[in-house]
CSV table of C-alpha atoms in Angstrom, one decimal:
chain,number,residue,atom,x,y,z
A,527,UNK,CA,4.8,16.8,33.5
A,528,UNK,CA,3.6,17.3,29.6
A,529,UNK,CA,-0.1,17.8,29.0
A,530,UNK,CA,-1.8,14.9,26.9
A,531,UNK,CA,-1.2,14.4,23.3
A,532,UNK,CA,2.0,16.2,23.9
A,533,UNK,CA,6.2,15.2,24.1
A,534,UNK,CA,7.5,16.4,28.0
A,535,UNK,CA,10.8,17.5,26.8
A,536,UNK,CA,13.6,18.7,29.1
A,537,UNK,CA,17.4,20.3,28.6
A,538,UNK,CA,16.2,22.4,26.3
A,539,UNK,CA,14.1,20.0,24.3
A,540,UNK,CA,10.7,21.4,23.5
A,541,UNK,CA,8.0,19.6,22.6
A,542,UNK,CA,5.3,18.4,19.2
A,543,UNK,CA,1.5,17.6,20.0
A,544,UNK,CA,-0.9,17.2,17.6
A,545,UNK,CA,-2.9,20.8,17.8
A,546,UNK,CA,0.4,22.2,16.0
A,547,UNK,CA,2.2,19.6,13.9
A,548,UNK,CA,5.1,20.5,14.9
A,549,UNK,CA,8.7,18.0,15.4
A,550,UNK,CA,11.7,19.3,16.5
A,551,UNK,CA,14.6,18.6,15.7
A,552,UNK,CA,17.8,17.8,17.6
A,553,UNK,CA,20.6,19.4,15.6
A,554,UNK,CA,23.0,17.6,18.6
A,555,UNK,CA,23.5,15.2,20.3
A,556,UNK,CA,21.2,14.7,22.8
A,557,UNK,CA,18.9,12.3,25.6
A,558,UNK,CA,14.9,12.4,26.4
A,559,UNK,CA,15.5,11.5,29.9
A,560,UNK,CA,12.2,11.5,30.6
A,561,UNK,CA,8.6,10.8,29.0
A,562,UNK,CA,7.0,11.4,25.4
A,563,UNK,CA,3.9,10.7,23.9
A,564,UNK,CA,2.8,12.2,21.7
A,565,UNK,CA,-0.4,11.2,18.3
A,566,UNK,CA,-1.5,12.3,15.1
A,567,UNK,CA,1.7,13.9,14.5
A,568,UNK,CA,2.4,14.6,10.5
A,569,UNK,CA,5.9,16.3,9.5
A,570,UNK,CA,5.7,18.9,7.2
A,571,UNK,CA,9.0,18.8,5.6
A,572,UNK,CA,8.8,14.7,5.4
A,573,UNK,CA,11.3,13.6,7.9
A,574,UNK,CA,10.2,12.3,10.8
A,575,UNK,CA,7.0,12.3,12.1
A,576,UNK,CA,7.7,13.2,15.3
A,577,UNK,CA,11.2,13.7,15.3
A,578,UNK,CA,13.9,15.0,13.4
A,579,UNK,CA,17.1,13.7,14.9
A,580,UNK,CA,20.5,14.9,13.2
A,581,UNK,CA,22.4,14.6,15.5
A,582,UNK,CA,23.2,11.3,18.2
A,583,UNK,CA,19.5,9.9,19.5
A,584,UNK,CA,19.1,8.6,22.9
A,585,UNK,CA,15.7,7.7,24.7
A,586,UNK,CA,17.0,5.2,27.0
A,587,UNK,CA,15.9,8.0,30.5
A,588,UNK,CA,13.8,5.0,31.4
A,589,UNK,CA,10.5,6.9,30.9
A,590,UNK,CA,7.3,6.9,28.1
A,591,UNK,CA,8.3,6.3,24.8
A,592,UNK,CA,4.7,6.3,23.3
A,593,UNK,CA,4.6,7.3,19.3
A,594,UNK,CA,1.1,6.4,18.0
A,595,UNK,CA,-0.2,7.6,14.6
A,596,UNK,CA,2.9,9.8,13.5
A,597,UNK,CA,2.9,10.5,9.7
A,598,UNK,CA,6.0,11.7,7.7
A,599,UNK,CA,4.0,12.7,4.3
A,600,UNK,CA,7.2,12.8,1.2
A,601,UNK,CA,6.6,14.2,-2.5
A,602,UNK,CA,4.3,17.6,-3.4
A,603,UNK,CA,3.0,17.9,0.7
A,604,UNK,CA,6.6,18.6,1.9
A,605,UNK,CA,8.4,21.3,1.5
A,606,UNK,CA,12.0,23.6,0.3
A,607,UNK,CA,14.2,21.4,-0.7
A,608,UNK,CA,12.0,17.6,-0.1
A,609,UNK,CA,9.7,17.0,-2.6
A,610,UNK,CA,11.6,14.1,-3.3
A,611,UNK,CA,13.7,12.0,-0.6
A,612,UNK,CA,11.4,12.3,1.6
A,613,UNK,CA,8.4,11.1,3.4
A,614,UNK,CA,11.3,9.9,5.9
A,615,UNK,CA,10.0,7.9,8.9
A,616,UNK,CA,6.7,8.3,9.8
A,617,UNK,CA,8.1,8.6,13.7
A,618,UNK,CA,11.0,9.5,13.5
A,619,UNK,CA,14.0,10.4,11.7
A,620,UNK,CA,17.9,9.9,12.2
A,621,UNK,CA,20.5,10.6,10.4
A,622,UNK,CA,23.8,9.7,13.7
A,623,UNK,CA,23.5,7.0,16.1
A,624,UNK,CA,20.1,6.2,18.1
A,625,UNK,CA,20.2,4.6,21.4
A,626,UNK,CA,16.6,3.5,22.2
A,627,UNK,CA,14.8,2.1,25.7
A,628,UNK,CA,11.8,1.0,25.9
A,629,UNK,CA,9.3,2.0,23.3
A,630,UNK,CA,6.6,1.4,22.1
A,631,UNK,CA,5.7,3.1,17.6
A,632,UNK,CA,1.8,1.7,16.5
A,633,UNK,CA,-0.3,2.7,14.1
A,634,UNK,CA,3.1,5.4,12.1
A,635,UNK,CA,3.2,6.1,8.6
A,636,UNK,CA,5.6,7.1,5.9
A,637,UNK,CA,4.2,8.5,2.0
A,638,UNK,CA,4.6,10.4,-0.6
A,639,UNK,CA,2.9,11.3,-3.2
A,640,UNK,CA,5.6,11.2,-5.9
A,641,UNK,CA,4.4,7.5,-7.9
A,642,UNK,CA,7.1,5.8,-9.0
A,643,UNK,CA,9.7,7.9,-6.5
A,644,UNK,CA,11.7,4.7,-4.3
A,645,UNK,CA,13.3,7.1,-3.1
A,646,UNK,CA,9.8,8.3,-1.2
A,647,UNK,CA,7.8,6.9,1.9
A,648,UNK,CA,10.2,4.7,3.5
A,649,UNK,CA,10.4,3.8,7.3
A,650,UNK,CA,7.0,3.0,8.4
A,651,UNK,CA,8.3,3.5,12.4
A,652,UNK,CA,11.8,4.7,12.7
A,653,UNK,CA,13.5,6.1,8.8
A,654,UNK,CA,18.0,5.2,9.5
A,655,UNK,CA,19.4,6.8,7.1
A,656,UNK,CA,23.0,7.7,8.1
A,657,UNK,CA,25.3,10.2,7.1
A,658,UNK,CA,28.2,9.1,8.7
A,659,UNK,CA,31.1,5.6,8.2
A,660,UNK,CA,29.9,3.8,11.2
A,661,UNK,CA,27.0,4.1,12.9
A,662,UNK,CA,25.5,2.1,15.6
A,663,UNK,CA,21.4,2.0,16.0
A,664,UNK,CA,20.4,0.1,19.9
A,665,UNK,CA,17.5,-1.0,20.3
A,666,UNK,CA,16.5,-2.0,24.4
A,667,UNK,CA,13.6,-4.4,25.7
A,668,UNK,CA,13.8,-5.0,29.9
A,669,UNK,CA,12.0,-7.0,32.0
A,670,UNK,CA,11.1,-3.1,33.5
A,671,UNK,CA,8.1,-1.4,33.8
A,672,UNK,CA,8.4,0.9,30.5
A,673,UNK,CA,10.6,-2.0,28.8
A,674,UNK,CA,9.3,-3.4,26.0
A,675,UNK,CA,9.5,-2.8,22.5
A,676,UNK,CA,7.0,-3.0,20.5
A,677,UNK,CA,6.8,-2.4,17.0
A,678,UNK,CA,3.0,-3.1,15.3
A,679,UNK,CA,0.5,-1.6,12.8
A,680,UNK,CA,3.2,1.0,10.9
A,681,UNK,CA,3.4,1.1,7.3
A,682,UNK,CA,5.5,2.9,4.5
A,683,UNK,CA,3.5,3.2,0.6
A,684,UNK,CA,7.8,3.7,-1.1
A,685,UNK,CA,7.0,5.5,-4.8
A,686,UNK,CA,3.2,5.1,-3.4
A,687,UNK,CA,3.0,1.8,-4.6
A,688,UNK,CA,0.5,0.8,-1.6
A,689,UNK,CA,1.1,0.8,2.3
A,690,UNK,CA,3.1,-2.3,3.4
A,691,UNK,CA,3.7,-3.2,7.3
A,692,UNK,CA,7.3,-1.5,8.4
A,693,UNK,CA,9.0,-0.7,10.8
A,694,UNK,CA,12.8,0.2,10.2
A,695,UNK,CA,14.0,1.5,6.8
A,696,UNK,CA,18.3,1.3,6.8
A,697,UNK,CA,19.9,2.8,4.7
A,698,UNK,CA,23.2,5.4,3.4
A,699,UNK,CA,22.6,8.6,2.8
A,700,UNK,CA,25.9,9.9,1.8
A,701,UNK,CA,27.6,10.4,-1.0
A,702,UNK,CA,31.5,10.3,-0.3
A,703,UNK,CA,32.1,6.2,0.6
A,704,UNK,CA,29.6,3.1,1.8
A,705,UNK,CA,29.4,3.6,5.1
A,706,UNK,CA,28.2,0.6,7.7
A,707,UNK,CA,25.7,0.3,10.0
A,708,UNK,CA,25.6,-1.4,13.1
A,709,UNK,CA,22.4,-3.0,14.5
A,710,UNK,CA,21.7,-4.3,17.9
A,711,UNK,CA,18.2,-5.1,19.1
A,712,UNK,CA,19.2,-6.6,23.0
A,713,UNK,CA,16.6,-8.3,24.7
A,714,UNK,CA,16.8,-9.2,28.2
A,715,UNK,CA,15.4,-12.8,29.4
A,716,UNK,CA,11.8,-12.3,30.4
A,717,UNK,CA,11.7,-8.6,28.0
A,718,UNK,CA,9.4,-8.0,25.4
A,719,UNK,CA,10.4,-7.3,22.3
A,720,UNK,CA,7.2,-7.3,19.0
A,721,UNK,CA,8.6,-6.5,16.0
A,722,UNK,CA,5.0,-7.3,14.6
A,723,UNK,CA,6.1,-4.9,11.0
A,724,UNK,CA,9.5,-6.1,9.1
A,725,UNK,CA,12.5,-5.3,8.4
A,726,UNK,CA,13.5,-3.6,5.1
A,727,UNK,CA,16.9,-1.9,4.4
A,728,UNK,CA,18.6,0.1,1.1
A,729,UNK,CA,19.7,-1.6,-2.6
A,730,UNK,CA,22.9,-1.7,-3.6
A,731,UNK,CA,23.8,1.7,-6.0
A,732,UNK,CA,20.8,3.1,-5.1
A,733,UNK,CA,20.5,6.4,-7.5
A,734,UNK,CA,16.9,8.9,-5.9
A,735,UNK,CA,15.1,10.7,-9.2
A,736,UNK,CA,18.0,12.6,-10.7
A,737,UNK,CA,19.7,12.4,-8.2
A,738,UNK,CA,23.2,11.6,-7.0
A,739,UNK,CA,23.8,8.0,-6.8
A,740,UNK,CA,23.6,6.8,-2.7
A,741,UNK,CA,26.9,3.8,-2.1
A,742,UNK,CA,26.5,1.4,-0.7
A,743,UNK,CA,25.0,0.1,3.1
A,744,UNK,CA,26.6,-2.1,4.5
A,745,UNK,CA,24.6,-3.7,7.8
A,746,UNK,CA,25.1,-5.5,10.2
A,747,UNK,CA,22.7,-7.1,12.2
A,748,UNK,CA,23.3,-8.5,15.7
A,749,UNK,CA,20.5,-9.8,18.9
A,750,UNK,CA,22.0,-9.6,22.0
A,751,UNK,CA,20.4,-11.7,25.1
A,752,UNK,CA,18.9,-14.8,26.7
A,753,UNK,CA,14.9,-12.8,25.6
A,754,UNK,CA,12.6,-13.8,22.4
A,755,UNK,CA,12.7,-10.7,19.3
A,756,UNK,CA,10.2,-12.0,17.7
A,757,UNK,CA,10.5,-10.8,14.1
A,758,UNK,CA,6.2,-11.3,12.2
A,759,UNK,CA,6.1,-10.3,8.6
A,760,UNK,CA,9.2,-10.5,5.9
A,761,UNK,CA,12.3,-7.8,5.6
A,762,UNK,CA,13.3,-6.8,2.6
A,763,UNK,CA,17.0,-6.8,3.5
A,764,UNK,CA,18.9,-5.6,0.3
A,765,UNK,CA,21.5,-4.2,1.3
A,766,UNK,CA,25.0,-5.7,0.9
């Protein structure tokens, strides 16, 4: 079992805690079957305040997945080559397929110090920047212990223009062709699925500062299951 404020881990996964502010990098398909709770982590790379996932991310083990007060900080605060197109995913940065079952995201934030840089400070809780031609993104809420999906109090601050509520930002970071993301929000009967922070997605023909234009994102949103998906705020969906 992990200590208070740390991520529980198994199958070779390591932990991130508020004392060291480390962010674990997942480079291959992985699953986190145990509980994962953490707060106050800050990403030095500006990509993923708690988890950076370069492979398929699976959080469906039935454990307690809580992400609270994590931050992705872009711009001058980010290291290496991430000064631009950074500050992505207050809790999670993912560039592959994602499957999450039961999780709470509260008070996470993505921000940047680059005023006017609309490629940075995106995804208050989750940034899904697909590098695949076709990807899947699935959130499942169940009427079970630890089965609820809740987003509340998450913000992003793209271009340092002021923080606004945001749960998930969808993007295509490819420069070799348009991509399609099939996003499914599955709500079982009696389950709690409260997305109190709105969604957002990448605009068509988007070009990061001084960079190569991203190709466009074809974003398909599906709600399945007989339960109720509570979606608050005004979602800013600019994808094709």
